[in-house]
Amino acid sequence: GDSVTQMEGPVTLSEEAFLTINCTYTATGYPSLFWYVQYPGEGLQLLLKATKADDKGSNKGFEATYRKETTSFHLEKGSVQVSDSAVYFCALSDNSGGGADGLTFGKGTHLIIQP
Amino acid sequence: ETGVTQTPRHLVMGMTNKKSLKCEQHLGHNAMYWYKQSAKKPLELMFVYSLEERVENNSVPSRFSPECPNSSHLFLHLHTLQPEDSALYLCASSQQGRLGGYTFGSGTRLTVV
Protein backbone atom coordinates (compact mmCIF):
# COMPACT_ATOMS: atom_id res chain seq x y z
CA GLY A 1 0.00 0.00 0.00
CA ASP A 2 0.87 3.65 -0.04
CA SER A 3 3.23 5.04 2.55
CA VAL A 4 5.03 8.25 3.44
CA THR A 5 8.29 8.41 5.35
CA GLN A 6 9.59 11.63 6.81
CA MET A 7 12.37 12.47 9.19
CA GLU A 8 11.28 12.38 12.78
CA GLY A 9 12.10 15.20 15.08
CA PRO A 10 12.25 17.22 16.91
CA VAL A 11 14.33 19.32 14.56
CA THR A 12 15.78 22.31 16.38
CA LEU A 13 17.24 25.24 14.44
CA SER A 14 18.24 28.80 15.13
CA GLU A 15 16.32 31.67 13.57
CA GLU A 16 17.42 32.45 9.97
CA ALA A 17 18.86 28.96 9.47
CA PHE A 18 18.19 26.90 6.33
CA LEU A 19 15.56 24.21 6.72
CA THR A 20 15.20 20.86 5.01
CA ILE A 21 12.66 18.25 6.07
CA ASN A 22 12.99 15.06 4.05
CA CYS A 23 9.99 13.16 2.73
CA THR A 24 9.91 10.05 0.57
CA TYR A 25 6.92 8.05 -0.56
CA THR A 26 5.78 4.80 -2.08
CA ALA A 27 2.61 4.74 -4.13
CA THR A 28 1.04 3.17 -7.17
CA GLY A 29 0.33 5.37 -10.10
CA TYR A 30 0.91 9.11 -9.98
CA PRO A 31 0.05 10.55 -6.58
CA SER A 32 -0.46 14.16 -5.64
CA LEU A 33 1.85 15.31 -2.85
CA PHE A 34 1.20 17.74 -0.03
CA TRP A 35 2.81 19.40 2.95
CA TYR A 36 0.55 20.29 5.86
CA VAL A 37 1.45 22.30 8.94
CA GLN A 38 -0.08 22.00 12.40
CA TYR A 39 0.41 24.81 14.91
CA PRO A 40 -0.11 24.08 18.62
CA GLY A 41 -3.74 23.51 19.49
CA GLU A 42 -4.93 23.67 15.90
CA GLY A 43 -5.84 21.36 13.05
CA LEU A 44 -3.80 20.82 9.90
CA GLN A 45 -3.42 23.55 7.31
CA LEU A 46 -2.38 22.97 3.73
CA LEU A 47 1.04 24.55 3.22
CA LEU A 48 1.77 23.61 -0.38
CA LYS A 49 1.11 20.94 -2.96
CA ALA A 50 2.36 19.44 -6.22
CA THR A 51 0.30 17.30 -8.53
CA LYS A 52 2.80 16.00 -11.09
CA ALA A 53 6.48 15.24 -11.52
CA ASP A 54 8.85 18.23 -11.45
CA ASP A 55 6.13 20.53 -10.12
CA LYS A 56 7.32 22.90 -7.39
CA GLY A 57 4.88 23.92 -4.69
CA SER A 58 5.61 27.07 -2.74
CA ASN A 59 4.00 29.16 -0.02
CA LYS A 60 5.18 31.48 2.78
CA GLY A 61 8.82 31.00 1.76
CA PHE A 62 8.57 27.20 1.84
CA GLU A 63 9.21 25.13 -1.28
CA ALA A 64 9.05 21.47 -2.26
CA THR A 65 9.69 19.82 -5.63
CA TYR A 66 7.99 16.62 -6.75
CA ARG A 67 10.85 14.27 -7.71
CA LYS A 68 9.48 11.13 -9.29
CA GLU A 69 12.90 9.59 -9.92
CA THR A 70 13.75 9.66 -6.22
CA THR A 71 10.13 9.46 -4.99
CA SER A 72 10.76 12.46 -2.80
CA PHE A 73 9.10 15.74 -1.84
CA HIS A 74 11.52 17.46 0.53
CA LEU A 75 10.41 20.67 2.23
CA GLU A 76 12.85 23.61 2.25
CA LYS A 77 12.98 27.16 3.51
CA GLY A 78 15.91 29.51 3.19
CA SER A 79 15.53 31.41 6.46
CA VAL A 80 13.26 30.13 9.20
CA GLN A 81 11.51 32.25 11.81
CA VAL A 82 10.35 31.49 15.35
CA SER A 83 6.78 31.57 14.04
CA ASP A 84 7.57 28.56 11.81
CA SER A 85 7.72 26.34 14.90
CA ALA A 86 5.08 23.68 14.32
CA VAL A 87 4.59 20.08 13.23
CA TYR A 88 4.95 19.45 9.49
CA PHE A 89 3.26 16.54 7.74
CA CYS A 90 4.06 15.16 4.33
CA ALA A 91 1.10 13.45 2.65
CA LEU A 92 -0.01 11.89 -0.59
CA SER A 93 -3.24 11.27 -2.39
CA ASP A 94 -3.09 8.41 -4.85
CA ASN A 95 -6.26 9.41 -6.66
CA SER A 96 -5.29 11.96 -9.25
CA GLY A 97 -8.87 13.11 -9.38
CA GLY A 98 -8.74 14.20 -5.77
CA GLY A 99 -11.24 11.52 -4.97
CA ALA A 100 -12.42 10.31 -1.61
CA ASP A 101 -9.71 7.80 -0.78
CA GLY A 102 -8.25 9.88 2.02
CA LEU A 103 -4.73 11.17 2.39
CA THR A 104 -1.82 9.01 3.55
CA PHE A 105 0.32 10.90 6.04
CA GLY A 106 3.82 10.64 7.39
CA LYS A 107 4.32 10.68 11.14
CA GLY A 108 5.06 14.38 11.23
CA THR A 109 8.21 16.35 12.00
CA HIS A 110 8.22 18.67 14.98
CA LEU A 111 10.19 21.80 14.12
CA ILE A 112 11.47 24.08 16.88
CA ILE A 113 13.02 27.43 15.96
CA GLN A 114 15.01 29.16 18.67
CA PRO A 115 15.56 32.94 18.70
CA GLU B 1 -11.58 29.75 10.73
CA THR B 2 -10.76 27.20 8.05
CA GLY B 3 -14.29 26.54 6.75
CA VAL B 4 -14.54 23.26 8.67
CA THR B 5 -15.91 23.61 12.21
CA GLN B 6 -15.66 20.92 14.84
CA THR B 7 -17.43 20.81 18.18
CA PRO B 8 -16.71 20.40 20.97
CA ARG B 9 -13.05 21.44 21.04
CA HIS B 10 -12.43 19.38 24.17
CA LEU B 11 -14.31 16.40 25.58
CA VAL B 12 -13.73 14.28 28.66
CA MET B 13 -15.86 11.17 28.94
CA GLY B 14 -16.08 8.05 31.03
CA MET B 15 -15.83 4.61 29.52
CA THR B 16 -19.55 3.99 29.91
CA ASN B 17 -20.67 7.30 28.41
CA LYS B 18 -22.16 7.99 25.00
CA LYS B 19 -21.14 11.17 23.23
CA SER B 20 -20.99 12.56 19.70
CA LEU B 21 -18.48 14.69 17.84
CA LYS B 22 -19.80 17.10 15.24
CA CYS B 23 -18.23 18.44 12.07
CA GLU B 24 -19.70 21.05 9.73
CA GLN B 25 -18.39 22.44 6.45
CA HIS B 26 -19.75 25.18 4.23
CA LEU B 27 -17.21 24.88 1.46
CA GLY B 28 -19.48 23.00 -0.93
CA HIS B 29 -17.28 19.93 -0.67
CA ASN B 30 -18.75 16.50 -1.38
CA ALA B 31 -16.42 14.26 0.64
CA MET B 32 -15.81 14.25 4.40
CA TYR B 33 -13.39 12.34 6.58
CA TRP B 34 -12.63 11.42 10.18
CA TYR B 35 -8.98 11.09 11.20
CA LYS B 36 -7.48 10.07 14.54
CA GLN B 37 -4.28 11.73 15.66
CA SER B 38 -2.40 10.02 18.49
CA ALA B 39 1.00 10.89 19.86
CA LYS B 40 3.95 9.28 18.03
CA LYS B 41 1.71 7.76 15.34
CA PRO B 42 0.76 8.83 11.82
CA LEU B 43 -2.69 10.24 11.30
CA GLU B 44 -5.10 7.36 10.91
CA LEU B 45 -7.94 7.59 8.44
CA MET B 46 -11.04 6.28 10.18
CA PHE B 47 -13.96 6.92 7.86
CA VAL B 48 -14.68 8.47 4.50
CA TYR B 49 -17.99 9.73 3.21
CA SER B 50 -18.19 10.38 -0.50
CA LEU B 51 -21.40 11.89 -1.83
CA GLU B 52 -22.93 10.95 1.52
CA GLU B 53 -22.06 7.25 1.13
CA ARG B 54 -19.71 5.67 3.62
CA VAL B 55 -16.50 3.97 2.60
CA GLU B 56 -15.93 1.26 5.15
CA ASN B 57 -12.77 1.06 7.16
CA ASN B 58 -12.71 -2.37 8.75
CA SER B 59 -9.92 -1.58 11.17
CA VAL B 60 -12.03 0.86 13.18
CA PRO B 61 -13.71 -0.66 16.28
CA SER B 62 -17.48 -0.67 16.33
CA ARG B 63 -17.51 1.62 19.37
CA PHE B 64 -16.96 4.39 16.80
CA SER B 65 -20.00 4.99 14.60
CA PRO B 66 -20.08 7.70 11.92
CA GLU B 67 -23.12 9.43 10.52
CA CYS B 68 -23.40 11.77 7.55
CA PRO B 69 -26.95 13.15 7.29
CA ASN B 70 -26.05 15.52 4.43
CA SER B 71 -23.01 16.76 2.56
CA SER B 72 -22.35 19.54 5.09
CA HIS B 73 -22.47 17.59 8.33
CA LEU B 74 -20.59 14.65 9.76
CA PHE B 75 -20.88 13.06 13.17
CA LEU B 76 -18.83 10.53 15.09
CA HIS B 77 -20.86 8.72 17.74
CA LEU B 78 -18.85 7.30 20.61
CA HIS B 79 -19.82 4.63 23.13
CA THR B 80 -17.99 2.42 25.61
CA LEU B 81 -14.63 3.86 24.68
CA GLN B 82 -11.30 2.79 26.10
CA PRO B 83 -8.53 4.99 27.52
CA GLU B 84 -6.39 4.24 24.44
CA ASP B 85 -9.04 6.00 22.35
CA SER B 86 -7.91 9.30 23.86
CA ALA B 87 -6.62 11.36 20.95
CA LEU B 88 -7.26 14.37 18.74
CA TYR B 89 -10.05 13.61 16.28
CA LEU B 90 -9.85 15.62 13.10
CA CYS B 91 -12.53 16.16 10.51
CA ALA B 92 -11.65 17.10 6.94
CA SER B 93 -13.48 17.76 3.71
CA SER B 94 -12.55 17.81 0.04
CA GLN B 95 -14.05 18.19 -3.40
CA GLN B 96 -13.72 15.12 -5.57
CA GLY B 97 -12.20 15.86 -8.95
CA ARG B 98 -10.35 18.91 -7.68
CA LEU B 99 -6.65 18.61 -6.83
CA GLY B 100 -6.78 21.05 -3.94
CA GLY B 101 -6.10 18.85 -1.02
CA TYR B 102 -8.19 18.69 2.05
CA THR B 103 -9.47 21.28 4.50
CA PHE B 104 -9.19 20.28 8.14
CA GLY B 105 -11.06 21.41 11.21
CA SER B 106 -9.28 22.31 14.44
CA GLY B 107 -10.13 18.95 15.97
CA THR B 108 -11.75 17.62 19.13
CA ARG B 109 -9.35 16.68 21.92
CA LEU B 110 -10.93 13.58 23.48
CA THR B 111 -9.89 12.19 26.86
CA VAL B 112 -11.39 8.91 28.04
CA VAL B 113 -11.18 8.36 31.78
mmCIF file of C-alpha atoms in Angstrom, chain B residues 2-112:
data_model
loop_
_atom_site.group_PDB
_atom_site.id
_atom_site.type_symbol
_atom_site.label_atom_id
_atom_site.label_comp_id
_atom_site.label_asym_id
_atom_site.label_seq_id
_atom_site.Cartn_x
_atom_site.Cartn_y
_atom_site.Cartn_z
ATOM 1 C CA THR B 2 -10.765 27.196 8.055
ATOM 2 C CA GLY B 3 -14.288 26.543 6.746
ATOM 3 C CA VAL B 4 -14.542 23.263 8.666
ATOM 4 C CA THR B 5 -15.907 23.614 12.206
ATOM 5 C CA GLN B 6 -15.660 20.919 14.842
ATOM 6 C CA THR B 7 -17.434 20.812 18.183
ATOM 7 C CA PRO B 8 -16.711 20.404 20.967
ATOM 8 C CA ARG B 9 -13.047 21.444 21.044
ATOM 9 C CA HIS B 10 -12.434 19.383 24.168
ATOM 10 C CA LEU B 11 -14.312 16.400 25.583
ATOM 11 C CA VAL B 12 -13.730 14.280 28.660
ATOM 12 C CA MET B 13 -15.862 11.171 28.941
ATOM 13 C CA GLY B 14 -16.083 8.047 31.028
ATOM 14 C CA MET B 15 -15.825 4.607 29.521
ATOM 15 C CA THR B 16 -19.551 3.992 29.913
ATOM 16 C CA ASN B 17 -20.670 7.303 28.413
ATOM 17 C CA LYS B 18 -22.157 7.988 24.996
ATOM 18 C CA LYS B 19 -21.141 11.172 23.233
ATOM 19 C CA SER B 20 -20.990 12.558 19.702
ATOM 20 C CA LEU B 21 -18.485 14.688 17.837
ATOM 21 C CA LYS B 22 -19.799 17.101 15.237
ATOM 22 C CA CYS B 23 -18.231 18.442 12.071
ATOM 23 C CA GLU B 24 -19.696 21.047 9.732
ATOM 24 C CA GLN B 25 -18.391 22.438 6.451
ATOM 25 C CA HIS B 26 -19.753 25.176 4.233
ATOM 26 C CA LEU B 27 -17.207 24.881 1.459
ATOM 27 C CA GLY B 28 -19.479 23.002 -0.927
ATOM 28 C CA HIS B 29 -17.278 19.927 -0.671
ATOM 29 C CA ASN B 30 -18.749 16.498 -1.381
ATOM 30 C CA ALA B 31 -16.424 14.255 0.639
ATOM 31 C CA MET B 32 -15.810 14.252 4.397
ATOM 32 C CA TYR B 33 -13.389 12.338 6.584
ATOM 33 C CA TRP B 34 -12.630 11.424 10.176
ATOM 34 C CA TYR B 35 -8.977 11.092 11.205
ATOM 35 C CA LYS B 36 -7.484 10.073 14.536
ATOM 36 C CA GLN B 37 -4.275 11.729 15.664
ATOM 37 C CA SER B 38 -2.397 10.022 18.487
ATOM 38 C CA ALA B 39 1.004 10.886 19.858
ATOM 39 C CA LYS B 40 3.953 9.277 18.033
ATOM 40 C CA LYS B 41 1.705 7.762 15.339
ATOM 41 C CA PRO B 42 0.757 8.827 11.825
ATOM 42 C CA LEU B 43 -2.689 10.242 11.305
ATOM 43 C CA GLU B 44 -5.095 7.356 10.906
ATOM 44 C CA LEU B 45 -7.937 7.588 8.438
ATOM 45 C CA MET B 46 -11.041 6.284 10.178
ATOM 46 C CA PHE B 47 -13.964 6.918 7.865
ATOM 47 C CA VAL B 48 -14.681 8.467 4.503
ATOM 48 C CA TYR B 49 -17.987 9.728 3.206
ATOM 49 C CA SER B 50 -18.185 10.381 -0.495
ATOM 50 C CA LEU B 51 -21.397 11.892 -1.827
ATOM 51 C CA GLU B 52 -22.932 10.947 1.518
ATOM 52 C CA GLU B 53 -22.065 7.247 1.129
ATOM 53 C CA ARG B 54 -19.707 5.674 3.616
ATOM 54 C CA VAL B 55 -16.497 3.969 2.602
ATOM 55 C CA GLU B 56 -15.930 1.256 5.152
ATOM 56 C CA ASN B 57 -12.767 1.056 7.164
ATOM 57 C CA ASN B 58 -12.706 -2.372 8.747
ATOM 58 C CA SER B 59 -9.920 -1.578 11.166
ATOM 59 C CA VAL B 60 -12.030 0.857 13.184
ATOM 60 C CA PRO B 61 -13.708 -0.663 16.277
ATOM 61 C CA SER B 62 -17.485 -0.667 16.325
ATOM 62 C CA ARG B 63 -17.506 1.617 19.375
ATOM 63 C CA PHE B 64 -16.964 4.394 16.796
ATOM 64 C CA SER B 65 -20.005 4.992 14.601
ATOM 65 C CA PRO B 66 -20.076 7.702 11.923
ATOM 66 C CA GLU B 67 -23.120 9.432 10.519
ATOM 67 C CA CYS B 68 -23.395 11.768 7.546
ATOM 68 C CA PRO B 69 -26.946 13.148 7.286
ATOM 69 C CA ASN B 70 -26.046 15.521 4.430
ATOM 70 C CA SER B 71 -23.006 16.765 2.561
ATOM 71 C CA SER B 72 -22.347 19.545 5.088
ATOM 72 C CA HIS B 73 -22.472 17.591 8.334
ATOM 73 C CA LEU B 74 -20.589 14.653 9.756
ATOM 74 C CA PHE B 75 -20.883 13.064 13.171
ATOM 75 C CA LEU B 76 -18.826 10.534 15.087
ATOM 76 C CA HIS B 77 -20.856 8.724 17.742
ATOM 77 C CA LEU B 78 -18.847 7.301 20.605
ATOM 78 C CA HIS B 79 -19.818 4.632 23.128
ATOM 79 C CA THR B 80 -17.995 2.422 25.612
ATOM 80 C CA LEU B 81 -14.628 3.864 24.678
ATOM 81 C CA GLN B 82 -11.300 2.788 26.104
ATOM 82 C CA PRO B 83 -8.528 4.988 27.519
ATOM 83 C CA GLU B 84 -6.394 4.242 24.438
ATOM 84 C CA ASP B 85 -9.042 6.003 22.354
ATOM 85 C CA SER B 86 -7.915 9.300 23.858
ATOM 86 C CA ALA B 87 -6.615 11.359 20.949
ATOM 87 C CA LEU B 88 -7.256 14.372 18.736
ATOM 88 C CA TYR B 89 -10.049 13.612 16.280
ATOM 89 C CA LEU B 90 -9.849 15.621 13.103
ATOM 90 C CA CYS B 91 -12.527 16.157 10.514
ATOM 91 C CA ALA B 92 -11.653 17.101 6.941
ATOM 92 C CA SER B 93 -13.478 17.760 3.706
ATOM 93 C CA SER B 94 -12.551 17.809 0.036
ATOM 94 C CA GLN B 95 -14.049 18.187 -3.399
ATOM 95 C CA GLN B 96 -13.724 15.118 -5.568
ATOM 96 C CA GLY B 97 -12.204 15.861 -8.954
ATOM 97 C CA ARG B 98 -10.354 18.913 -7.675
ATOM 98 C CA LEU B 99 -6.646 18.613 -6.826
ATOM 99 C CA GLY B 100 -6.777 21.050 -3.943
ATOM 100 C CA GLY B 101 -6.102 18.845 -1.017
ATOM 101 C CA TYR B 102 -8.192 18.685 2.054
ATOM 102 C CA THR B 103 -9.472 21.282 4.502
ATOM 103 C CA PHE B 104 -9.194 20.280 8.140
ATOM 104 C CA GLY B 105 -11.063 21.412 11.210
ATOM 105 C CA SER B 106 -9.282 22.305 14.436
ATOM 106 C CA GLY B 107 -10.131 18.951 15.972
ATOM 107 C CA THR B 108 -11.752 17.622 19.135
ATOM 108 C CA ARG B 109 -9.349 16.683 21.924
ATOM 109 C CA LEU B 110 -10.928 13.582 23.485
ATOM 110 C CA THR B 111 -9.894 12.194 26.855
ATOM 111 C CA VAL B 112 -11.393 8.909 28.036
#
